[in-house]
Amino acid sequence: MLAGWEDLPAREDEVGVQAGDPIFLSPDYQVDPLLGLYGQSRVFRKYTVETKRNYATDIPLLLTFLWSRGRTWTEATPKDLNDFENWRRFAVSNPQRIGGSKWDRELAAFASLYSWAKKAGHLTRNPILMKQVTGINGEVLSVPEQKADDARPSNVHWLTPRTWRRWIDVGLRGHTREGIVEPGWVGRLEDRNVAFVRMLVSSGLRLGEGGSLLTFEVPKRRLGGGRYYRGKVASEVTRSKKQRTYYVASEAIGDVESYVASSRAWAVRRAQKAGRYDRLPEMWMFLEVTRGLKPKVRWCDQDGVIGERELNLLSREERMLLFKEGPHGPEPLWLWLNERGLPFAPESWENVFRTANERCERILTPPEHLREDPHQVFAPYATPHSARHSFALFMLVVLNYLMDQRYGLSPEERRDFRMLYGDPWFMVQNLLGHASRDTTIKHYLAPVADLQLRAMLATAEDRIEAPMPEMDAVFARVARESEGIQDIDARLQPPAGGAA
């Protein structure tokens, strides 16, 4: 702590500053008090951690642009916003122009700021012009006039199962083109990274969902268990703020258990010996999880005060504070840890994926094609969310395969089966936790879909493995006939027809 700043926590409490509140500095290192109030506002604090981070980086882009014109953000005009959009999206002199989707995200950040300032009485007019549109349910909505016409609804990436296996082996396990470990490969936290990726790919969990799990929330493998295990995602860490069931492959659970028993235990023991947990400013010592329809987590803080909160409502920040008493001292309940034995923030996984992508590019792309050939793709590229996309593709193909091949249904029987339970499209939608367009389906058929899926997975032959390598040929055909699916075999041959 710098001299003179020992009372910083007390001063922050006095003015209401909380962890996660952004602080904006102008080019002359001045702090704008109004922007500080926006960061402390209920509007901003109710956003998810990811949205807060995005908005806190998007808003300074506009502030800097206005600063170059000699204006503060409260002096901006509609013309300033139009000129900024032109610079960000269309100006030839801008070497880093953005697309419509990125612009819409930035525009949402600006609209949030200016809407708050107008309602709080800090502005007399909003420089972002709005228009009225009709929503999908017939409701009237106000949206910025500058919303992009060319924005893509989503940036979807799929990798076939064998491509994921290749990406994991090369990017996370240090394999060469020949399939052996590269000399000098260190493999720092290799088992953690592999376990996390395989869990996402086999479960369809979002980054924030899988990255916020506590140790006791991971299903435990059992003797005679099935190929898939069922778990629950707490509502507070989901995007929809609704609890849901997820399924994860037995092999992925085994990877997690191996990680917990090896590098995670090693990191925890090192942190204990270094006294790292003893120096934490705040720690909640876990006592128990109560039983019942709404289980609660009970803990004791450093002052001896007993607290409790419904497990389903524990925020990411609260989960990071939970510890249990181990044989050698405190141990985090947060599943994924860094090398220092401290909770690994979900957004930090982006760097793991980025590093793995760079390694795949370096190892798998022939030198003559590196950075010069946009038509041939030799190295797979993955993001945390592409694991979710790939899970959806995998489950859709497999469920159709099970329904058609394993059960030998005739077209008439399959039609009756769909009418009773819903088709594989509905099952995948249910697994992903997406909102249904049909209220009847959402409220009355979800439990049936869960029971049907459980029965299908339990009835499948034991020799079927996740990710079912015997279906590589099926996925290869799907990739050839579809656009945007990455399928690269062990010989590093891109798919025919240019699909990548």
CSV table of C-alpha atoms in Angstrom, one decimal, residues 94-438:
chain,number,residue,atom,x,y,z
A,94,ASN,CA,-9.2,4.1,-40.2
A,95,PRO,CA,-7.0,0.9,-40.3
A,96,GLN,CA,-9.2,-0.9,-37.7
A,97,ARG,CA,-12.7,-0.5,-38.9
A,98,ILE,CA,-15.4,-2.5,-37.2
A,99,GLY,CA,-18.5,-4.3,-38.4
A,100,GLY,CA,-22.2,-3.8,-37.6
A,101,SER,CA,-22.3,-6.2,-34.6
A,102,LYS,CA,-19.4,-4.5,-32.8
A,103,TRP,CA,-20.9,-1.1,-33.6
A,104,ASP,CA,-24.3,-2.1,-32.1
A,105,ARG,CA,-22.5,-3.1,-28.9
A,106,GLU,CA,-20.7,0.2,-28.7
A,107,LEU,CA,-23.9,2.1,-29.4
A,108,ALA,CA,-25.7,0.2,-26.6
A,109,ALA,CA,-23.0,1.4,-24.2
A,110,PHE,CA,-23.4,5.0,-25.3
A,111,ALA,CA,-27.1,4.8,-25.2
A,112,SER,CA,-26.9,3.4,-21.6
A,113,LEU,CA,-24.7,6.3,-20.5
A,114,TYR,CA,-26.7,9.1,-22.1
A,115,SER,CA,-30.1,7.6,-21.1
A,116,TRP,CA,-28.9,7.5,-17.5
A,117,ALA,CA,-27.5,11.1,-17.7
A,118,LYS,CA,-30.8,12.4,-19.2
A,119,LYS,CA,-33.0,10.7,-16.6
A,120,ALA,CA,-30.7,11.9,-13.8
A,121,GLY,CA,-31.0,15.5,-14.9
A,122,HIS,CA,-27.3,15.9,-16.0
A,123,LEU,CA,-28.3,16.5,-19.7
A,124,THR,CA,-31.1,18.5,-21.3
A,125,ARG,CA,-31.1,16.4,-24.4
A,126,ASN,CA,-29.9,13.0,-25.5
A,127,PRO,CA,-27.5,13.2,-28.5
A,128,ILE,CA,-28.5,9.6,-29.5
A,129,LEU,CA,-31.6,9.9,-31.6
A,130,MET,CA,-34.2,7.1,-31.0
A,131,LYS,CA,-36.9,5.5,-33.1
A,132,GLN,CA,-39.9,3.3,-32.3
A,133,VAL,CA,-40.0,-0.3,-33.5
A,134,THR,CA,-42.2,-3.3,-32.9
A,135,GLY,CA,-40.8,-6.2,-31.0
A,136,ILE,CA,-41.2,-9.9,-31.8
A,137,ASN,CA,-44.1,-10.0,-29.3
A,138,GLY,CA,-45.8,-6.9,-30.6
A,139,GLU,CA,-44.5,-4.6,-28.0
A,140,VAL,CA,-43.3,-1.1,-28.9
A,141,LEU,CA,-39.5,-0.6,-28.3
A,142,SER,CA,-37.2,2.5,-28.5
A,143,VAL,CA,-33.9,1.8,-30.3
A,144,PRO,CA,-31.1,4.1,-31.5
A,145,GLU,CA,-31.6,5.3,-35.1
A,146,GLN,CA,-27.9,4.4,-35.7
A,147,LYS,CA,-28.3,0.7,-35.3
A,148,ALA,CA,-26.5,-1.2,-38.0
A,149,ASP,CA,-28.4,-2.8,-40.8
A,150,ASP,CA,-25.7,-5.3,-41.5
A,151,ALA,CA,-25.2,-6.6,-38.0
A,152,ARG,CA,-25.1,-10.4,-37.7
A,153,PRO,CA,-27.4,-11.9,-35.0
A,154,SER,CA,-24.6,-14.1,-33.8
A,155,ASN,CA,-21.1,-15.1,-34.7
A,156,VAL,CA,-21.4,-18.9,-34.9
A,157,HIS,CA,-18.4,-21.2,-35.0
A,158,TRP,CA,-18.6,-25.0,-35.2
A,159,LEU,CA,-15.8,-27.6,-34.8
A,160,THR,CA,-16.5,-31.3,-35.4
A,161,PRO,CA,-15.5,-33.7,-32.6
A,162,ARG,CA,-12.3,-34.8,-34.3
A,163,THR,CA,-11.3,-31.2,-34.9
A,164,TRP,CA,-11.8,-30.4,-31.3
A,165,ARG,CA,-9.6,-33.4,-30.4
A,166,ARG,CA,-6.9,-32.0,-32.7
A,167,TRP,CA,-7.2,-28.5,-31.3
A,168,ILE,CA,-6.9,-29.8,-27.7
A,169,ASP,CA,-3.9,-32.0,-28.5
A,170,VAL,CA,-1.9,-29.3,-30.4
A,171,GLY,CA,-3.1,-26.2,-28.6
A,172,LEU,CA,-3.3,-27.4,-25.0
A,173,ARG,CA,-1.2,-30.6,-24.9
A,174,GLY,CA,1.7,-29.4,-26.9
A,175,HIS,CA,1.6,-32.0,-29.7
A,176,THR,CA,3.3,-31.6,-33.0
A,177,ARG,CA,2.0,-32.3,-36.5
A,178,GLU,CA,3.1,-35.8,-36.0
A,179,GLY,CA,1.1,-36.3,-32.8
A,180,ILE,CA,3.9,-36.3,-30.3
A,181,VAL,CA,4.7,-33.9,-27.5
A,182,GLU,CA,7.0,-31.1,-28.7
A,183,PRO,CA,10.5,-31.1,-27.1
A,184,GLY,CA,10.6,-28.4,-24.4
A,185,TRP,CA,6.8,-28.3,-23.9
A,186,VAL,CA,6.2,-27.2,-20.3
A,187,GLY,CA,2.4,-27.8,-20.2
A,188,ARG,CA,1.6,-25.3,-17.4
A,189,LEU,CA,-1.8,-26.2,-16.1
A,190,GLU,CA,-2.4,-28.5,-19.1
A,191,ASP,CA,-4.7,-30.8,-17.2
A,192,ARG,CA,-6.8,-27.8,-16.0
A,193,ASN,CA,-7.1,-26.3,-19.5
A,194,VAL,CA,-8.0,-29.7,-21.1
A,195,ALA,CA,-10.6,-30.4,-18.4
A,196,PHE,CA,-12.3,-27.0,-18.8
A,197,VAL,CA,-12.5,-27.2,-22.6
A,198,ARG,CA,-13.7,-30.8,-22.7
A,199,MET,CA,-16.4,-29.8,-20.1
A,200,LEU,CA,-17.6,-26.9,-22.2
A,201,VAL,CA,-17.6,-29.0,-25.4
A,202,SER,CA,-19.5,-31.9,-23.9
A,203,SER,CA,-22.0,-29.8,-21.9
A,204,GLY,CA,-22.8,-26.7,-23.9
A,205,LEU,CA,-22.2,-24.5,-20.8
A,206,ARG,CA,-21.4,-20.8,-21.5
A,207,LEU,CA,-18.1,-19.5,-20.4
A,208,GLY,CA,-19.5,-17.7,-17.4
A,209,GLU,CA,-21.5,-20.8,-16.3
A,210,GLY,CA,-18.7,-23.4,-16.6
A,211,GLY,CA,-16.1,-20.9,-15.3
A,212,SER,CA,-18.0,-20.1,-12.1
A,213,LEU,CA,-18.6,-23.7,-10.9
A,214,LEU,CA,-17.9,-24.6,-7.3
A,215,THR,CA,-16.2,-28.0,-6.6
A,216,PHE,CA,-19.3,-29.6,-5.2
A,217,GLU,CA,-21.4,-28.5,-8.2
A,218,VAL,CA,-19.6,-30.9,-10.5
A,219,PRO,CA,-21.3,-34.2,-10.9
A,220,LYS,CA,-19.4,-37.1,-9.3
A,221,ARG,CA,-18.7,-40.3,-11.4
A,222,ARG,CA,-19.9,-43.5,-9.9
A,223,LEU,CA,-19.4,-47.2,-10.7
A,224,GLY,CA,-21.8,-48.4,-13.2
A,225,GLY,CA,-22.7,-44.8,-14.2
A,226,GLY,CA,-23.8,-43.8,-17.7
A,227,ARG,CA,-22.0,-42.0,-20.4
A,228,TYR,CA,-23.4,-38.6,-19.3
A,229,TYR,CA,-24.0,-37.1,-15.9
A,230,ARG,CA,-26.5,-34.5,-14.9
A,231,GLY,CA,-25.7,-31.2,-13.1
A,232,LYS,CA,-27.4,-27.9,-12.3
A,233,VAL,CA,-26.4,-24.4,-13.3
A,234,ALA,CA,-27.2,-21.8,-10.7
A,235,SER,CA,-29.5,-19.1,-12.0
A,236,GLU,CA,-27.3,-16.2,-10.9
A,237,VAL,CA,-24.4,-17.2,-13.2
A,238,THR,CA,-26.7,-17.8,-16.3
A,239,ARG,CA,-27.6,-15.2,-18.8
A,240,SER,CA,-31.3,-15.7,-18.4
A,241,LYS,CA,-31.1,-15.8,-14.6
A,242,LYS,CA,-32.9,-19.1,-14.6
A,243,GLN,CA,-31.6,-22.4,-13.2
A,244,ARG,CA,-31.2,-25.2,-15.7
A,245,THR,CA,-30.0,-28.8,-16.0
A,246,TYR,CA,-26.9,-29.6,-18.0
A,247,TYR,CA,-25.4,-32.9,-19.1
A,248,VAL,CA,-21.7,-33.5,-19.3
A,249,ALA,CA,-19.8,-36.6,-20.6
A,250,SER,CA,-18.3,-39.0,-18.2
A,251,GLU,CA,-14.8,-38.6,-19.8
A,252,ALA,CA,-15.0,-34.8,-19.2
A,253,ILE,CA,-15.9,-35.4,-15.5
A,254,GLY,CA,-12.9,-37.8,-15.3
A,255,ASP,CA,-10.6,-35.0,-16.6
A,256,VAL,CA,-12.0,-32.6,-13.9
A,257,GLU,CA,-11.4,-35.1,-11.2
A,258,SER,CA,-7.9,-35.7,-12.4
A,259,TYR,CA,-7.3,-31.9,-12.4
A,260,VAL,CA,-8.7,-31.6,-8.8
A,261,ALA,CA,-6.4,-34.4,-7.6
A,262,SER,CA,-3.2,-33.1,-9.3
A,263,SER,CA,-2.3,-29.6,-10.4
A,264,ARG,CA,-5.2,-28.0,-8.4
A,265,ALA,CA,-4.2,-29.7,-5.2
A,266,TRP,CA,-0.6,-28.7,-5.9
A,267,ALA,CA,-1.5,-25.1,-6.4
A,268,VAL,CA,-3.6,-25.1,-3.2
A,269,ARG,CA,-0.8,-26.6,-1.2
A,270,ARG,CA,1.7,-24.0,-2.4
A,271,ALA,CA,-0.7,-21.2,-1.6
A,272,GLN,CA,-1.2,-22.6,1.9
A,273,LYS,CA,2.6,-22.8,2.5
A,274,ALA,CA,3.1,-19.3,1.3
A,275,GLY,CA,0.3,-18.0,3.6
A,276,ARG,CA,-1.5,-16.6,0.6
A,277,TYR,CA,-5.0,-17.4,1.8
A,278,ASP,CA,-4.2,-15.9,5.2
A,279,ARG,CA,-3.6,-12.5,3.7
A,280,LEU,CA,-6.8,-12.3,1.7
A,281,PRO,CA,-8.9,-9.2,2.7
A,282,GLU,CA,-12.1,-11.3,2.8
A,283,MET,CA,-12.9,-15.0,3.1
A,284,TRP,CA,-16.1,-16.9,3.8
A,285,MET,CA,-15.4,-20.2,5.5
A,286,PHE,CA,-17.9,-22.7,4.2
A,287,LEU,CA,-20.0,-24.5,6.8
A,288,GLU,CA,-22.7,-26.5,5.0
A,289,VAL,CA,-25.3,-26.6,2.1
A,290,THR,CA,-28.7,-27.0,3.5
A,291,ARG,CA,-31.2,-29.5,2.1
A,292,GLY,CA,-34.6,-28.7,0.6
A,293,LEU,CA,-36.1,-27.3,-2.6
A,294,LYS,CA,-33.9,-24.2,-2.3
A,295,PRO,CA,-30.6,-25.2,-0.8
A,296,LYS,CA,-28.7,-22.5,1.0
A,297,VAL,CA,-24.9,-22.1,1.5
A,298,ARG,CA,-23.9,-21.2,5.1
A,299,TRP,CA,-20.5,-19.7,6.0
A,300,CYS,CA,-18.6,-17.9,8.7
A,301,ASP,CA,-16.6,-14.8,7.8
A,302,GLN,CA,-13.3,-13.6,9.3
A,303,ASP,CA,-15.2,-11.7,12.1
A,304,GLY,CA,-17.1,-14.8,13.1
A,305,VAL,CA,-20.4,-13.6,11.6
A,306,ILE,CA,-22.6,-16.4,10.2
A,307,GLY,CA,-24.1,-15.8,6.8
A,308,GLU,CA,-26.2,-17.7,4.4
A,309,ARG,CA,-27.5,-17.3,0.9
A,310,GLU,CA,-29.5,-19.5,-1.5
A,311,LEU,CA,-27.0,-21.5,-3.6
A,312,ASN,CA,-28.9,-20.6,-6.7
A,313,LEU,CA,-28.4,-16.8,-6.0
A,314,LEU,CA,-24.7,-16.8,-5.2
A,315,SER,CA,-23.0,-14.3,-7.5
A,316,ARG,CA,-19.7,-14.8,-9.1
A,317,GLU,CA,-18.0,-12.5,-6.6
A,318,GLU,CA,-19.5,-14.3,-3.7
A,319,ARG,CA,-18.5,-17.7,-5.0
A,320,MET,CA,-14.9,-16.5,-5.2
A,321,LEU,CA,-15.0,-15.8,-1.4
A,322,LEU,CA,-16.0,-19.3,-0.4
A,323,PHE,CA,-13.4,-21.5,1.2
A,324,LYS,CA,-13.5,-24.8,3.1
A,325,GLU,CA,-11.2,-26.1,5.8
A,326,GLY,CA,-8.9,-28.7,4.4
A,327,PRO,CA,-6.3,-30.9,6.1
A,328,HIS,CA,-3.6,-28.3,5.7
A,329,GLY,CA,-5.7,-25.1,5.9
A,330,PRO,CA,-8.2,-23.1,3.9
A,331,GLU,CA,-9.0,-24.3,0.3
A,332,PRO,CA,-11.1,-22.4,-2.3
A,333,LEU,CA,-14.4,-23.9,-3.3
A,334,TRP,CA,-14.0,-22.2,-6.7
A,335,LEU,CA,-13.2,-25.0,-9.1
A,336,TRP,CA,-10.8,-23.4,-11.5
A,337,LEU,CA,-7.6,-21.9,-10.0
A,338,ASN,CA,-4.6,-20.2,-11.3
A,339,GLU,CA,-1.0,-21.2,-10.5
A,340,ARG,CA,-1.1,-19.1,-7.3
A,341,GLY,CA,-4.0,-21.1,-6.0
A,342,LEU,CA,-6.5,-18.3,-6.4
A,343,PRO,CA,-9.8,-18.3,-8.4
A,344,PHE,CA,-9.3,-18.1,-12.1
A,345,ALA,CA,-11.7,-15.5,-13.5
A,346,PRO,CA,-14.0,-16.7,-16.3
A,347,GLU,CA,-12.9,-14.0,-18.7
A,348,SER,CA,-9.2,-15.1,-18.3
A,349,TRP,CA,-10.1,-18.2,-20.3
A,350,GLU,CA,-10.1,-16.0,-23.4
A,351,ASN,CA,-6.3,-15.8,-23.1
A,352,VAL,CA,-6.0,-19.6,-22.8
A,353,PHE,CA,-8.0,-20.0,-26.0
A,354,ARG,CA,-6.1,-17.3,-27.8
A,355,THR,CA,-2.7,-18.9,-26.9
A,356,ALA,CA,-4.0,-22.3,-28.1
A,357,ASN,CA,-5.2,-20.8,-31.4
A,358,GLU,CA,-1.8,-19.2,-32.0
A,359,ARG,CA,0.0,-22.5,-31.3
A,360,CYS,CA,-2.3,-24.4,-33.7
A,361,GLU,CA,-1.7,-21.8,-36.4
A,362,ARG,CA,2.1,-22.0,-35.9
A,363,ILE,CA,2.3,-25.8,-35.7
A,364,LEU,CA,-0.3,-26.9,-38.2
A,365,THR,CA,-0.2,-24.4,-41.0
A,366,PRO,CA,2.5,-25.1,-43.7
A,367,PRO,CA,4.9,-22.2,-44.0
A,368,GLU,CA,3.9,-21.6,-47.6
A,369,HIS,CA,0.3,-21.0,-46.6
A,370,LEU,CA,0.9,-19.0,-43.4
A,371,ARG,CA,-0.7,-15.5,-43.5
A,372,GLU,CA,-1.1,-15.6,-47.3
A,373,ASP,CA,-3.7,-18.1,-48.3
A,374,PRO,CA,-7.3,-17.3,-47.2
A,375,HIS,CA,-8.8,-20.3,-49.0
A,376,GLN,CA,-7.1,-23.2,-47.3
A,377,VAL,CA,-7.5,-23.7,-43.6
A,378,PHE,CA,-5.1,-26.1,-42.0
A,379,ALA,CA,-5.3,-25.0,-38.3
A,380,PRO,CA,-8.6,-25.1,-36.3
A,381,TYR,CA,-9.7,-21.9,-34.6
A,382,ALA,CA,-11.8,-22.1,-31.4
A,383,THR,CA,-13.4,-19.7,-28.9
A,384,PRO,CA,-15.2,-20.5,-25.6
A,385,HIS,CA,-18.5,-19.9,-27.3
A,386,SER,CA,-17.7,-22.1,-30.2
A,387,ALA,CA,-17.6,-25.0,-27.7
A,388,ARG,CA,-21.3,-24.2,-27.1
A,389,HIS,CA,-22.1,-24.0,-30.8
A,390,SER,CA,-20.3,-27.3,-31.4
A,391,PHE,CA,-22.2,-29.0,-28.6
A,392,ALA,CA,-25.4,-27.9,-30.2
A,393,LEU,CA,-24.3,-29.4,-33.5
A,394,PHE,CA,-23.0,-32.5,-31.9
A,395,MET,CA,-26.2,-33.2,-29.9
A,396,LEU,CA,-28.5,-32.5,-32.9
A,397,VAL,CA,-26.6,-35.0,-35.1
A,398,VAL,CA,-26.3,-37.6,-32.4
A,399,LEU,CA,-29.9,-37.4,-31.3
A,400,ASN,CA,-31.0,-37.8,-34.9
A,401,TYR,CA,-28.6,-40.7,-35.2
A,402,LEU,CA,-29.9,-42.4,-32.0
A,403,MET,CA,-33.5,-41.9,-33.1
A,404,ASP,CA,-33.0,-43.2,-36.6
A,405,GLN,CA,-30.2,-45.8,-36.4
A,406,ARG,CA,-30.2,-47.1,-32.8
A,407,TYR,CA,-34.0,-47.4,-32.4
A,408,GLY,CA,-34.8,-48.3,-36.0
A,409,LEU,CA,-37.9,-46.0,-36.1
A,410,SER,CA,-40.0,-45.9,-39.2
A,411,PRO,CA,-41.0,-42.5,-40.6
A,412,GLU,CA,-44.4,-43.0,-39.1
A,413,GLU,CA,-43.0,-44.0,-35.7
A,414,ARG,CA,-40.6,-41.1,-35.7
A,415,ARG,CA,-43.5,-38.7,-36.5
A,416,ASP,CA,-45.5,-40.0,-33.5
A,417,PHE,CA,-42.4,-39.8,-31.3
A,418,ARG,CA,-41.9,-36.2,-32.2
A,419,MET,CA,-45.5,-35.3,-31.6
A,420,LEU,CA,-45.3,-36.8,-28.1
A,421,TYR,CA,-41.9,-35.6,-27.0
A,422,GLY,CA,-40.6,-33.1,-29.5
A,423,ASP,CA,-37.9,-33.5,-32.1
A,424,PRO,CA,-34.1,-33.2,-31.5
A,425,TRP,CA,-34.2,-29.5,-32.4
A,426,PHE,CA,-36.4,-28.9,-29.3
A,427,MET,CA,-34.1,-31.1,-27.2
A,428,VAL,CA,-31.0,-29.1,-28.1
A,429,GLN,CA,-32.9,-25.8,-27.5
A,430,ASN,CA,-33.8,-27.2,-24.0
A,431,LEU,CA,-30.2,-28.2,-23.3
A,432,LEU,CA,-28.9,-24.8,-24.2
A,433,GLY,CA,-31.4,-23.0,-22.1
A,434,HIS,CA,-32.6,-20.8,-24.9
A,435,ALA,CA,-36.0,-19.1,-24.5
A,436,SER,CA,-38.8,-20.8,-26.5
A,437,ARG,CA,-41.0,-18.9,-28.9
A,438,ASP,CA,-44.0,-20.9,-27.9
